[in-house]
DNA sequence: TGTGAAACTGCATCGTC
DNA sequence: GACGATGCAGTTTCACA
């Protein structure tokens, strides 16, 4: 994990579909060398995947909310969470609440319906997202790369 | 936006570095047709980008937390947030708190230092993430694709 | 680990429907 | 909108440093 690896990570976090050739030009290194470094970063688990970022609103999902949850039966609630398509992110947390969920739904009505379906598992508190300033800022700072 | 577009979105959300040829085999359509559909999905803003997913712990970041924030001066706080490398996600929310931040730091000590640097802007409540059950579940359900 | 060369594979583009 | 053909670009592999 040297400076070149950090450059590769920074570039590929910005644009996961960049070609290895283009990257090799950016960092002034041969294309097979970059391919090999990428392979290693994947193998070591530094890179865990590559994802397209989709616009919720363009897919008819206009409501995003964070739900703080205090569940009684954790096992049952986690099984419910796995199966619920509305839950995009699912975290176990410390504090008064033991779960935090990011929920994406069509409208506030479908959010309400979702919250009601959670009621049997415990108590929740919901924060509706008004707007997103930014998401998924890179973990590599310019000084690292 | 038909079933084939949904299939493309589902596939490329799973693996953003898949080749167009491989996709075209999976969905039994010619390579130029898939290229054209991809181009349109990008142009329409359904796909807003492609990102590598990086492991925080492999980069020395062992602490993730969600910070609920109640700020007095919103403009100043947002400028601070843009510049803070610890803040990975930044949302404006409804409710008692007006911001929600996802913060990734090296240790609980660096989290503490970050929280102290926020103090001038208002009041915060922090939920430390104990574990992540899942993140970034696809917005396309199997019935759509 | 990194490089250069060669064979292979994938992609952009265009004409056709 | 989708297809097939084609020339160019990117990737894989390997011998060598």
PDB file of C-alpha atoms (C1' of nucleotides) in Angstrom:
ATOM      1  CA  UNK A   1       0.000   0.000   0.000  1.00  0.00           C
ATOM      2  CA  UNK A   2       2.206   2.807  -1.259  1.00  0.00           C
ATOM      3  CA  UNK A   3       1.415   6.114  -2.934  1.00  0.00           C
ATOM      4  CA  UNK A   4       0.704   4.447  -6.284  1.00  0.00           C
ATOM      5  CA  UNK A   5      -1.877   2.125  -4.714  1.00  0.00           C
ATOM      6  CA  UNK A   6      -3.535   5.163  -3.160  1.00  0.00           C
ATOM      7  CA  UNK A   7      -3.612   6.869  -6.550  1.00  0.00           C
ATOM      8  CA  UNK A   8      -5.210   3.804  -8.100  1.00  0.00           C
ATOM      9  CA  UNK A   9      -7.818   3.650  -5.321  1.00  0.00           C
ATOM     10  CA  UNK A  10      -8.585   7.332  -5.642  1.00  0.00           C
ATOM     11  CA  UNK A  11      -8.996   7.128  -9.421  1.00  0.00           C
ATOM     12  CA  UNK A  12     -11.114   3.977  -9.392  1.00  0.00           C
ATOM     13  CA  UNK A  13     -13.313   5.299  -6.583  1.00  0.00           C
ATOM     14  CA  UNK A  14     -14.066   8.315  -8.794  1.00  0.00           C
ATOM     15  CA  UNK A  15     -14.746   6.241 -11.896  1.00  0.00           C
ATOM     16  CA  UNK A  16     -14.945   2.476 -11.533  1.00  0.00           C
ATOM     17  CA  UNK A  17     -15.344   1.958 -15.280  1.00  0.00           C
ATOM     18  CA  UNK A  18     -12.103   3.641 -16.290  1.00  0.00           C
ATOM     19  CA  UNK A  19      -9.883   1.399 -18.400  1.00  0.00           C
ATOM     20  CA  UNK A  20      -6.620   0.130 -16.982  1.00  0.00           C
ATOM     21  CA  UNK A  21      -4.855   1.694 -19.974  1.00  0.00           C
ATOM     22  CA  UNK A  22      -6.191   5.130 -19.124  1.00  0.00           C
ATOM     23  CA  UNK A  23      -5.162   4.707 -15.488  1.00  0.00           C
ATOM     24  CA  UNK A  24      -1.697   3.577 -16.515  1.00  0.00           C
ATOM     25  CA  UNK A  25      -1.340   6.819 -18.494  1.00  0.00           C
ATOM     26  CA  UNK A  26      -2.485   8.931 -15.538  1.00  0.00           C
ATOM     27  CA  UNK A  27       0.009   7.435 -13.131  1.00  0.00           C
ATOM     28  CA  UNK A  28       2.832   6.899 -15.617  1.00  0.00           C
ATOM     29  CA  UNK A  29       3.189   3.164 -15.181  1.00  0.00           C
ATOM     30  CA  UNK A  30       2.856   0.260 -17.587  1.00  0.00           C
ATOM     31  CA  UNK A  31      -0.574  -1.251 -18.095  1.00  0.00           C
ATOM     32  CA  UNK A  32       0.318  -4.787 -16.878  1.00  0.00           C
ATOM     33  CA  UNK A  33       1.809  -3.281 -13.692  1.00  0.00           C
ATOM     34  CA  UNK A  34      -1.452  -1.459 -12.941  1.00  0.00           C
ATOM     35  CA  UNK A  35      -3.449  -4.609 -13.694  1.00  0.00           C
ATOM     36  CA  UNK A  36      -1.308  -6.529 -11.209  1.00  0.00           C
ATOM     37  CA  UNK A  37      -1.705  -3.867  -8.492  1.00  0.00           C
ATOM     38  CA  UNK A  38      -5.474  -3.812  -9.033  1.00  0.00           C
ATOM     39  CA  UNK A  39      -5.594  -7.599  -8.761  1.00  0.00           C
ATOM     40  CA  UNK A  40      -3.736  -7.430  -5.457  1.00  0.00           C
ATOM     41  CA  UNK A  41      -5.924  -4.673  -4.017  1.00  0.00           C
ATOM     42  CA  UNK A  42      -8.955  -6.851  -4.794  1.00  0.00           C
ATOM     43  CA  UNK A  43      -7.321  -9.985  -3.404  1.00  0.00           C
ATOM     44  CA  UNK A  44      -6.318  -8.231  -0.170  1.00  0.00           C
ATOM     45  CA  UNK A  45      -9.886  -6.988   0.242  1.00  0.00           C
ATOM     46  CA  UNK A  46      -9.001  -3.305   0.006  1.00  0.00           C
ATOM     47  CA  UNK A  47     -11.385  -3.117  -2.944  1.00  0.00           C
ATOM     48  CA  UNK A  48     -14.527  -5.098  -2.097  1.00  0.00           C
ATOM     49  CA  UNK A  49     -16.540  -4.385  -5.226  1.00  0.00           C
ATOM     50  CA  UNK A  50     -17.562  -2.042  -7.973  1.00  0.00           C
ATOM     51  CA  UNK A  51     -20.989  -0.433  -8.128  1.00  0.00           C
ATOM     52  CA  UNK A  52     -22.989   1.758 -10.441  1.00  0.00           C
ATOM     53  CA  UNK A  53     -24.565   4.656  -8.533  1.00  0.00           C
ATOM     54  CA  UNK A  54     -28.235   4.951  -9.425  1.00  0.00           C
ATOM     55  CA  UNK A  55     -30.519   7.944  -9.012  1.00  0.00           C
ATOM     56  CA  UNK A  56     -33.410   7.001  -6.693  1.00  0.00           C
ATOM     57  CA  UNK A  57     -35.709   9.697  -8.104  1.00  0.00           C
ATOM     58  CA  UNK A  58     -35.160   8.505 -11.692  1.00  0.00           C
ATOM     59  CA  UNK A  59     -36.354   5.111 -10.497  1.00  0.00           C
ATOM     60  CA  UNK A  60     -39.478   6.552  -8.892  1.00  0.00           C
ATOM     61  CA  UNK A  61     -38.085   6.606  -5.337  1.00  0.00           C
ATOM     62  CA  UNK A  62     -38.667  10.086  -3.993  1.00  0.00           C
ATOM     63  CA  UNK A  63     -38.329   9.537  -0.243  1.00  0.00           C
ATOM     64  CA  UNK A  64     -35.180   8.730   1.709  1.00  0.00           C
ATOM     65  CA  UNK A  65     -35.163   8.433   5.479  1.00  0.00           C
ATOM     66  CA  UNK A  66     -32.964   7.220   8.303  1.00  0.00           C
ATOM     67  CA  UNK A  67     -34.770   5.092  10.838  1.00  0.00           C
ATOM     68  CA  UNK A  68     -33.366   4.653  14.332  1.00  0.00           C
ATOM     69  CA  UNK A  69     -34.651   1.415  15.718  1.00  0.00           C
ATOM     70  CA  UNK A  70     -34.895  -0.134  19.143  1.00  0.00           C
ATOM     71  CA  UNK A  71     -35.725  -3.781  18.668  1.00  0.00           C
ATOM     72  CA  UNK A  72     -36.669  -6.383  21.210  1.00  0.00           C
ATOM     73  CA  UNK A  73     -36.009  -9.529  19.219  1.00  0.00           C
ATOM     74  CA  UNK A  74     -32.841  -8.815  17.245  1.00  0.00           C
ATOM     75  CA  UNK A  75     -32.699 -12.060  15.293  1.00  0.00           C
ATOM     76  CA  UNK A  76     -36.237 -11.694  13.964  1.00  0.00           C
ATOM     77  CA  UNK A  77     -35.693  -8.055  13.139  1.00  0.00           C
ATOM     78  CA  UNK A  78     -32.512  -8.793  11.189  1.00  0.00           C
ATOM     79  CA  UNK A  79     -34.279 -11.448   9.138  1.00  0.00           C
ATOM     80  CA  UNK A  80     -37.028  -8.958   8.397  1.00  0.00           C
ATOM     81  CA  UNK A  81     -34.386  -6.384   7.417  1.00  0.00           C
ATOM     82  CA  UNK A  82     -32.645  -8.715   4.985  1.00  0.00           C
ATOM     83  CA  UNK A  83     -35.890  -9.299   3.141  1.00  0.00           C
ATOM     84  CA  UNK A  84     -37.175  -5.712   3.109  1.00  0.00           C
ATOM     85  CA  UNK A  85     -36.377  -4.093  -0.261  1.00  0.00           C
ATOM     86  CA  UNK A  86     -36.886  -0.596   1.217  1.00  0.00           C
ATOM     87  CA  UNK A  87     -33.859  -0.966   3.498  1.00  0.00           C
ATOM     88  CA  UNK A  88     -30.749   0.035   1.565  1.00  0.00           C
ATOM     89  CA  UNK A  89     -28.261   0.227   4.466  1.00  0.00           C
ATOM     90  CA  UNK A  90     -28.485  -1.711   7.714  1.00  0.00           C
ATOM     91  CA  UNK A  91     -26.245  -0.960  10.716  1.00  0.00           C
ATOM     92  CA  UNK A  92     -25.978  -2.224  14.270  1.00  0.00           C
ATOM     93  CA  UNK A  93     -25.289   0.703  16.561  1.00  0.00           C
ATOM     94  CA  UNK A  94     -24.473   1.548  20.138  1.00  0.00           C
ATOM     95  CA  UNK A  95     -26.614   3.869  22.223  1.00  0.00           C
ATOM     96  CA  UNK A  96     -30.279   4.102  23.014  1.00  0.00           C
ATOM     97  CA  UNK A  97     -31.206   2.687  19.618  1.00  0.00           C
ATOM     98  CA  UNK A  98     -29.608  -0.541  18.489  1.00  0.00           C
ATOM     99  CA  UNK A  99     -30.139  -0.276  14.717  1.00  0.00           C
ATOM    100  CA  UNK A 100     -29.863   2.422  12.099  1.00  0.00           C
ATOM    101  CA  UNK A 101     -31.494   1.911   8.704  1.00  0.00           C
ATOM    102  CA  UNK A 102     -31.360   3.914   5.538  1.00  0.00           C
ATOM    103  CA  UNK A 103     -34.709   3.473   3.843  1.00  0.00           C
ATOM    104  CA  UNK A 104     -35.589   4.478   0.274  1.00  0.00           C
ATOM    105  CA  UNK A 105     -39.243   4.463  -0.784  1.00  0.00           C
ATOM    106  CA  UNK A 106     -41.475   5.832  -3.517  1.00  0.00           C
ATOM    107  CA  UNK A 107     -43.309   8.437  -1.444  1.00  0.00           C
ATOM    108  CA  UNK A 108     -43.891   9.421   2.167  1.00  0.00           C
ATOM    109  CA  UNK A 109     -46.953   7.158   2.054  1.00  0.00           C
ATOM    110  CA  UNK A 110     -44.868   4.087   1.244  1.00  0.00           C
ATOM    111  CA  UNK A 111     -42.421   5.149   3.961  1.00  0.00           C
ATOM    112  CA  UNK A 112     -45.308   5.283   6.402  1.00  0.00           C
ATOM    113  CA  UNK A 113     -46.454   1.823   5.333  1.00  0.00           C
ATOM    114  CA  UNK A 114     -42.926   0.521   5.841  1.00  0.00           C
ATOM    115  CA  UNK A 115     -42.704   2.033   9.331  1.00  0.00           C
ATOM    116  CA  UNK A 116     -45.981   0.411  10.257  1.00  0.00           C
ATOM    117  CA  UNK A 117     -44.680  -2.949   9.093  1.00  0.00           C
ATOM    118  CA  UNK A 118     -41.757  -2.477  11.522  1.00  0.00           C
ATOM    119  CA  UNK A 119     -43.956  -1.775  14.512  1.00  0.00           C
ATOM    120  CA  UNK A 120     -44.133  -5.361  15.695  1.00  0.00           C
ATOM    121  CA  UNK A 121     -40.358  -5.490  16.177  1.00  0.00           C
ATOM    122  CA  UNK A 122     -39.958  -2.515  18.473  1.00  0.00           C
ATOM    123  CA  UNK A 123     -39.818   1.244  18.600  1.00  0.00           C
ATOM    124  CA  UNK A 124     -38.479   3.563  15.903  1.00  0.00           C
ATOM    125  CA  UNK A 125     -37.630   7.211  15.330  1.00  0.00           C
ATOM    126  CA  UNK A 126     -37.454   8.541  11.778  1.00  0.00           C
ATOM    127  CA  UNK A 127     -35.414  11.331  10.200  1.00  0.00           C
ATOM    128  CA  UNK A 128     -36.560  12.214   6.693  1.00  0.00           C
ATOM    129  CA  UNK A 129     -33.801  13.324   4.313  1.00  0.00           C
ATOM    130  CA  UNK A 130     -34.611  16.747   2.833  1.00  0.00           C
ATOM    131  CA  UNK A 131     -31.557  16.812   0.603  1.00  0.00           C
ATOM    132  CA  UNK A 132     -28.203  15.123   0.151  1.00  0.00           C
ATOM    133  CA  UNK A 133     -25.189  17.455   0.241  1.00  0.00           C
ATOM    134  CA  UNK A 134     -22.813  14.653  -0.773  1.00  0.00           C
ATOM    135  CA  UNK A 135     -22.501  10.910  -0.486  1.00  0.00           C
ATOM    136  CA  UNK A 136     -19.573   8.483  -0.543  1.00  0.00           C
ATOM    137  CA  UNK A 137     -16.716  10.958  -0.234  1.00  0.00           C
ATOM    138  CA  UNK A 138     -13.440   9.147  -0.910  1.00  0.00           C
ATOM    139  CA  UNK A 139     -11.484   7.693   2.001  1.00  0.00           C
ATOM    140  CA  UNK A 140      -8.197   8.606   0.329  1.00  0.00           C
ATOM    141  CA  UNK A 141      -7.122  12.200   0.896  1.00  0.00           C
ATOM    142  CA  UNK A 142      -5.058  14.056  -1.685  1.00  0.00           C
ATOM    143  CA  UNK A 143      -2.046  13.794   0.595  1.00  0.00           C
ATOM    144  CA  UNK A 144      -2.202   9.988   0.530  1.00  0.00           C
ATOM    145  CA  UNK A 145      -2.212   9.832  -3.262  1.00  0.00           C
TER     146      UNK A 145
ATOM    147  CA  UNK B   1     -37.061   2.134 -18.900  1.00  0.00           C
ATOM    148  CA  UNK B   2     -38.251  -1.394 -19.656  1.00  0.00           C
ATOM    149  CA  UNK B   3     -37.329  -4.763 -18.191  1.00  0.00           C
ATOM    150  CA  UNK B   4     -34.066  -4.894 -20.124  1.00  0.00           C
ATOM    151  CA  UNK B   5     -32.951  -1.529 -18.706  1.00  0.00           C
ATOM    152  CA  UNK B   6     -33.728  -2.833 -15.236  1.00  0.00           C
ATOM    153  CA  UNK B   7     -31.651  -5.933 -15.928  1.00  0.00           C
ATOM    154  CA  UNK B   8     -28.746  -3.761 -17.065  1.00  0.00           C
ATOM    155  CA  UNK B   9     -29.036  -1.585 -13.945  1.00  0.00           C
ATOM    156  CA  UNK B  10     -29.203  -4.606 -11.682  1.00  0.00           C
ATOM    157  CA  UNK B  11     -26.148  -6.226 -13.284  1.00  0.00           C
ATOM    158  CA  UNK B  12     -24.036  -3.073 -13.344  1.00  0.00           C
ATOM    159  CA  UNK B  13     -24.975  -2.216  -9.758  1.00  0.00           C
ATOM    160  CA  UNK B  14     -23.621  -5.617  -8.756  1.00  0.00           C
ATOM    161  CA  UNK B  15     -20.436  -5.288 -10.786  1.00  0.00           C
ATOM    162  CA  UNK B  16     -19.663  -1.940 -12.364  1.00  0.00           C
ATOM    163  CA  UNK B  17     -16.565  -3.292 -14.122  1.00  0.00           C
ATOM    164  CA  UNK B  18     -18.341  -5.980 -16.104  1.00  0.00           C
ATOM    165  CA  UNK B  19     -17.692  -5.723 -19.851  1.00  0.00           C
ATOM    166  CA  UNK B  20     -20.514  -4.763 -22.177  1.00  0.00           C
ATOM    167  CA  UNK B  21     -19.906  -8.001 -24.073  1.00  0.00           C
ATOM    168  CA  UNK B  22     -20.441 -10.084 -20.949  1.00  0.00           C
ATOM    169  CA  UNK B  23     -23.637  -8.181 -20.169  1.00  0.00           C
ATOM    170  CA  UNK B  24     -24.876  -8.652 -23.701  1.00  0.00           C
ATOM    171  CA  UNK B  25     -24.425 -12.415 -23.273  1.00  0.00           C
ATOM    172  CA  UNK B  26     -26.299 -12.425 -19.940  1.00  0.00           C
ATOM    173  CA  UNK B  27     -29.325 -10.623 -21.331  1.00  0.00           C
ATOM    174  CA  UNK B  28     -29.238 -12.160 -24.813  1.00  0.00           C
ATOM    175  CA  UNK B  29     -28.906  -8.917 -26.732  1.00  0.00           C
ATOM    176  CA  UNK B  30     -26.273  -7.605 -29.134  1.00  0.00           C
ATOM    177  CA  UNK B  31     -23.296  -5.659 -27.825  1.00  0.00           C
ATOM    178  CA  UNK B  32     -24.092  -2.405 -29.668  1.00  0.00           C
ATOM    179  CA  UNK B  33     -27.661  -2.492 -28.341  1.00  0.00           C
ATOM    180  CA  UNK B  34     -26.450  -2.793 -24.750  1.00  0.00           C
ATOM    181  CA  UNK B  35     -23.882  -0.026 -25.324  1.00  0.00           C
ATOM    182  CA  UNK B  36     -26.638   2.237 -26.613  1.00  0.00           C
ATOM    183  CA  UNK B  37     -28.946   1.490 -23.658  1.00  0.00           C
ATOM    184  CA  UNK B  38     -26.111   2.122 -21.197  1.00  0.00           C
ATOM    185  CA  UNK B  39     -25.323   5.424 -22.902  1.00  0.00           C
ATOM    186  CA  UNK B  40     -28.951   6.501 -22.558  1.00  0.00           C
ATOM    187  CA  UNK B  41     -29.214   5.487 -18.909  1.00  0.00           C
ATOM    188  CA  UNK B  42     -26.151   7.631 -18.206  1.00  0.00           C
ATOM    189  CA  UNK B  43     -27.456  10.521 -20.293  1.00  0.00           C
ATOM    190  CA  UNK B  44     -30.853  10.447 -18.591  1.00  0.00           C
ATOM    191  CA  UNK B  45     -29.155  10.531 -15.199  1.00  0.00           C
ATOM    192  CA  UNK B  46     -30.439   7.135 -14.078  1.00  0.00           C
ATOM    193  CA  UNK B  47     -26.802   6.097 -13.669  1.00  0.00           C
ATOM    194  CA  UNK B  48     -24.925   8.949 -12.000  1.00  0.00           C
ATOM    195  CA  UNK B  49     -21.524   7.315 -11.663  1.00  0.00           C
ATOM    196  CA  UNK B  50     -19.444   4.228 -11.030  1.00  0.00           C
ATOM    197  CA  UNK B  51     -17.510   3.676  -7.822  1.00  0.00           C
ATOM    198  CA  UNK B  52     -15.096   1.196  -6.366  1.00  0.00           C
ATOM    199  CA  UNK B  53     -16.161   0.128  -2.868  1.00  0.00           C
ATOM    200  CA  UNK B  54     -13.225   0.329  -0.482  1.00  0.00           C
ATOM    201  CA  UNK B  55     -12.793  -1.388   2.879  1.00  0.00           C
ATOM    202  CA  UNK B  56     -12.361   1.277   5.582  1.00  0.00           C
ATOM    203  CA  UNK B  57     -10.528  -1.093   7.931  1.00  0.00           C
ATOM    204  CA  UNK B  58      -7.999  -2.066   5.239  1.00  0.00           C
ATOM    205  CA  UNK B  59      -7.248   1.644   4.950  1.00  0.00           C
ATOM    206  CA  UNK B  60      -6.747   2.020   8.694  1.00  0.00           C
ATOM    207  CA  UNK B  61     -10.212   3.433   9.407  1.00  0.00           C
ATOM    208  CA  UNK B  62     -11.686   1.391  12.214  1.00  0.00           C
ATOM    209  CA  UNK B  63     -14.469   3.631  13.471  1.00  0.00           C
ATOM    210  CA  UNK B  64     -17.716   4.516  11.715  1.00  0.00           C
ATOM    211  CA  UNK B  65     -20.374   6.657  13.333  1.00  0.00           C
ATOM    212  CA  UNK B  66     -23.530   8.539  12.487  1.00  0.00           C
ATOM    213  CA  UNK B  67     -23.680  12.025  13.911  1.00  0.00           C
ATOM    214  CA  UNK B  68     -27.003  13.809  14.336  1.00  0.00           C
ATOM    215  CA  UNK B  69     -26.377  17.496  14.277  1.00  0.00           C
ATOM    216  CA  UNK B  70     -28.318  20.562  15.305  1.00  0.00           C
ATOM    217  CA  UNK B  71     -26.543  23.560  13.850  1.00  0.00           C
ATOM    218  CA  UNK B  72     -27.141  27.234  14.427  1.00  0.00           C
ATOM    219  CA  UNK B  73     -25.350  28.671  11.417  1.00  0.00           C
ATOM    220  CA  UNK B  74     -26.144  26.319   8.547  1.00  0.00           C
ATOM    221  CA  UNK B  75     -23.998  27.971   5.882  1.00  0.00           C
ATOM    222  CA  UNK B  76     -20.845  27.858   8.004  1.00  0.00           C
ATOM    223  CA  UNK B  77     -21.512  24.302   9.053  1.00  0.00           C
ATOM    224  CA  UNK B  78     -21.960  23.154   5.458  1.00  0.00           C
ATOM    225  CA  UNK B  79     -18.671  24.751   4.429  1.00  0.00           C
ATOM    226  CA  UNK B  80     -16.983  22.987   7.321  1.00  0.00           C
ATOM    227  CA  UNK B  81     -18.617  19.719   6.253  1.00  0.00           C
ATOM    228  CA  UNK B  82     -17.417  19.984   2.648  1.00  0.00           C
ATOM    229  CA  UNK B  83     -13.844  20.345   3.819  1.00  0.00           C
ATOM    230  CA  UNK B  84     -13.871  17.679   6.550  1.00  0.00           C
ATOM    231  CA  UNK B  85     -12.371  14.434   5.181  1.00  0.00           C
ATOM    232  CA  UNK B  86     -13.944  12.424   8.020  1.00  0.00           C
ATOM    233  CA  UNK B  87     -17.467  13.120   6.718  1.00  0.00           C
ATOM    234  CA  UNK B  88     -18.317  10.552   4.071  1.00  0.00           C
ATOM    235  CA  UNK B  89     -22.067  11.235   3.740  1.00  0.00           C
ATOM    236  CA  UNK B  90     -23.792  14.525   4.475  1.00  0.00           C
ATOM    237  CA  UNK B  91     -27.596  14.876   4.647  1.00  0.00           C
ATOM    238  CA  UNK B  92     -30.014  17.647   5.500  1.00  0.00           C
ATOM    239  CA  UNK B  93     -32.859  16.198   7.552  1.00  0.00           C
ATOM    240  CA  UNK B  94     -36.187  17.086   9.090  1.00  0.00           C
ATOM    241  CA  UNK B  95     -36.870  16.737  12.781  1.00  0.00           C
ATOM    242  CA  UNK B  96     -35.130  17.867  15.928  1.00  0.00           C
ATOM    243  CA  UNK B  97     -31.732  17.547  14.285  1.00  0.00           C
ATOM    244  CA  UNK B  98     -31.145  19.272  10.958  1.00  0.00           C
ATOM    245  CA  UNK B  99     -28.145  17.281   9.694  1.00  0.00           C
ATOM    246  CA  UNK B 100     -27.097  13.663   9.614  1.00  0.00           C
ATOM    247  CA  UNK B 101     -23.464  12.772   8.928  1.00  0.00           C
ATOM    248  CA  UNK B 102     -21.756   9.491   8.336  1.00  0.00           C
ATOM    249  CA  UNK B 103     -18.261   9.826   9.735  1.00  0.00           C
ATOM    250  CA  UNK B 104     -15.366   7.406   9.188  1.00  0.00           C
ATOM    251  CA  UNK B 105     -12.245   7.791  11.327  1.00  0.00           C
ATOM    252  CA  UNK B 106      -9.156   5.832  12.328  1.00  0.00           C
ATOM    253  CA  UNK B 107     -10.101   5.177  15.957  1.00  0.00           C
ATOM    254  CA  UNK B 108     -12.583   6.331  18.589  1.00  0.00           C
ATOM    255  CA  UNK B 109      -9.976   8.910  19.614  1.00  0.00           C
ATOM    256  CA  UNK B 110      -9.972  10.521  16.157  1.00  0.00           C
ATOM    257  CA  UNK B 111     -13.785  10.412  16.211  1.00  0.00           C
ATOM    258  CA  UNK B 112     -13.706  12.241  19.521  1.00  0.00           C
ATOM    259  CA  UNK B 113     -11.343  14.865  18.098  1.00  0.00           C
ATOM    260  CA  UNK B 114     -13.674  15.320  15.136  1.00  0.00           C
ATOM    261  CA  UNK B 115     -16.709  15.760  17.397  1.00  0.00           C
ATOM    262  CA  UNK B 116     -14.862  18.383  19.386  1.00  0.00           C
ATOM    263  CA  UNK B 117     -14.026  20.263  16.187  1.00  0.00           C
ATOM    264  CA  UNK B 118     -17.790  20.355  15.476  1.00  0.00           C
ATOM    265  CA  UNK B 119     -18.696  21.826  18.834  1.00  0.00           C
ATOM    266  CA  UNK B 120     -18.545  25.440  17.694  1.00  0.00           C
ATOM    267  CA  UNK B 121     -21.306  24.860  15.129  1.00  0.00           C
ATOM    268  CA  UNK B 122     -23.963  23.457  17.426  1.00  0.00           C
ATOM    269  CA  UNK B 123     -25.066  20.370  19.269  1.00  0.00           C
ATOM    270  CA  UNK B 124     -24.580  16.752  18.208  1.00  0.00           C
ATOM    271  CA  UNK B 125     -25.614  13.238  19.157  1.00  0.00           C
ATOM    272  CA  UNK B 126     -23.480  10.307  18.015  1.00  0.00           C
ATOM    273  CA  UNK B 127     -24.337   6.700  17.217  1.00  0.00           C
ATOM    274  CA  UNK B 128     -21.283   4.484  16.821  1.00  0.00           C
ATOM    275  CA  UNK B 129     -21.627   1.690  14.267  1.00  0.00           C
ATOM    276  CA  UNK B 130     -20.882  -1.676  15.870  1.00  0.00           C
ATOM    277  CA  UNK B 131     -21.266  -3.614  12.628  1.00  0.00           C
ATOM    278  CA  UNK B 132     -22.679  -3.280   9.148  1.00  0.00           C
ATOM    279  CA  UNK B 133     -25.248  -5.908   8.187  1.00  0.00           C
ATOM    280  CA  UNK B 134     -25.363  -4.672   4.587  1.00  0.00           C
ATOM    281  CA  UNK B 135     -24.850  -1.494   2.603  1.00  0.00           C
ATOM    282  CA  UNK B 136     -26.101  -0.243  -0.764  1.00  0.00           C
ATOM    283  CA  UNK B 137     -28.759  -2.862  -1.440  1.00  0.00           C
ATOM    284  CA  UNK B 138     -29.949  -2.520  -5.024  1.00  0.00           C
ATOM    285  CA  UNK B 139     -32.954  -0.345  -5.774  1.00  0.00           C
ATOM    286  CA  UNK B 140     -34.088  -2.767  -8.479  1.00  0.00           C
ATOM    287  CA  UNK B 141     -36.079  -5.721  -7.181  1.00  0.00           C
ATOM    288  CA  UNK B 142     -36.002  -9.071  -8.937  1.00  0.00           C
ATOM    289  CA  UNK B 143     -39.529  -8.462 -10.176  1.00  0.00           C
ATOM    290  CA  UNK B 144     -38.448  -5.305 -12.021  1.00  0.00           C
ATOM    291  CA  UNK B 145     -35.653  -7.089 -13.860  1.00  0.00           C
TER     292      UNK B 145
ATOM    293  C1'  DT C   1       7.497  -5.869  -9.030  1.00  0.00           C
ATOM    294  C1'  DG C   2       7.901  -3.753 -13.447  1.00  0.00           C
ATOM    295  C1'  DT C   3       8.446  -3.860 -18.666  1.00  0.00           C
ATOM    296  C1'  DG C   4       7.680  -4.735 -23.717  1.00  0.00           C
ATOM    297  C1'  DA C   5       5.756  -7.646 -27.307  1.00  0.00           C
ATOM    298  C1'  DA C   6       2.219 -10.580 -29.256  1.00  0.00           C
ATOM    299  C1'  DA C   7      -2.118 -12.886 -29.378  1.00  0.00           C
ATOM    300  C1'  DC C   8      -6.641 -12.348 -27.989  1.00  0.00           C
ATOM    301  C1'  DT C   9     -10.858  -9.974 -26.677  1.00  0.00           C
ATOM    302  C1'  DG C  10     -13.864  -6.106 -26.321  1.00  0.00           C
ATOM    303  C1'  DC C  11     -15.566  -1.639 -28.025  1.00  0.00           C
ATOM    304  C1'  DA C  12     -17.001   2.150 -31.133  1.00  0.00           C
ATOM    305  C1'  DT C  13     -18.941   2.962 -35.331  1.00  0.00           C
ATOM    306  C1'  DC C  14     -21.485   2.496 -39.403  1.00  0.00           C
ATOM    307  C1'  DG C  15     -24.676   0.679 -42.743  1.00  0.00           C
ATOM    308  C1'  DT C  16     -28.901  -1.913 -42.792  1.00  0.00           C
ATOM    309  C1'  DC C  17     -33.496  -3.154 -41.272  1.00  0.00           C
TER     310       DC C  17
ATOM    311  C1'  DG D   1     -34.204   0.504 -31.396  1.00  0.00           C
ATOM    312  C1'  DA D   2     -31.676  -3.579 -32.723  1.00  0.00           C
ATOM    313  C1'  DC D   3     -28.358  -6.242 -35.602  1.00  0.00           C
ATOM    314  C1'  DG D   4     -23.870  -7.720 -38.019  1.00  0.00           C
ATOM    315  C1'  DA D   5     -19.376  -6.531 -39.658  1.00  0.00           C
ATOM    316  C1'  DT D   6     -14.990  -4.244 -39.031  1.00  0.00           C
ATOM    317  C1'  DG D   7     -10.981  -1.612 -37.552  1.00  0.00           C
ATOM    318  C1'  DC D   8      -9.057   0.198 -33.416  1.00  0.00           C
ATOM    319  C1'  DA D   9      -8.233   0.028 -28.423  1.00  0.00           C
ATOM    320  C1'  DG D  10      -7.677  -2.555 -24.258  1.00  0.00           C
ATOM    321  C1'  DT D  11      -6.404  -6.872 -21.901  1.00  0.00           C
ATOM    322  C1'  DT D  12      -3.895 -11.144 -20.972  1.00  0.00           C
ATOM    323  C1'  DT D  13       0.045 -13.586 -20.974  1.00  0.00           C
ATOM    324  C1'  DC D  14       4.841 -14.405 -20.955  1.00  0.00           C
ATOM    325  C1'  DA D  15       9.805 -13.948 -21.312  1.00  0.00           C
ATOM    326  C1'  DC D  16      13.045 -10.948 -19.345  1.00  0.00           C
ATOM    327  C1'  DA D  17      15.069  -7.597 -16.142  1.00  0.00           C
TER     328       DA D  17
END
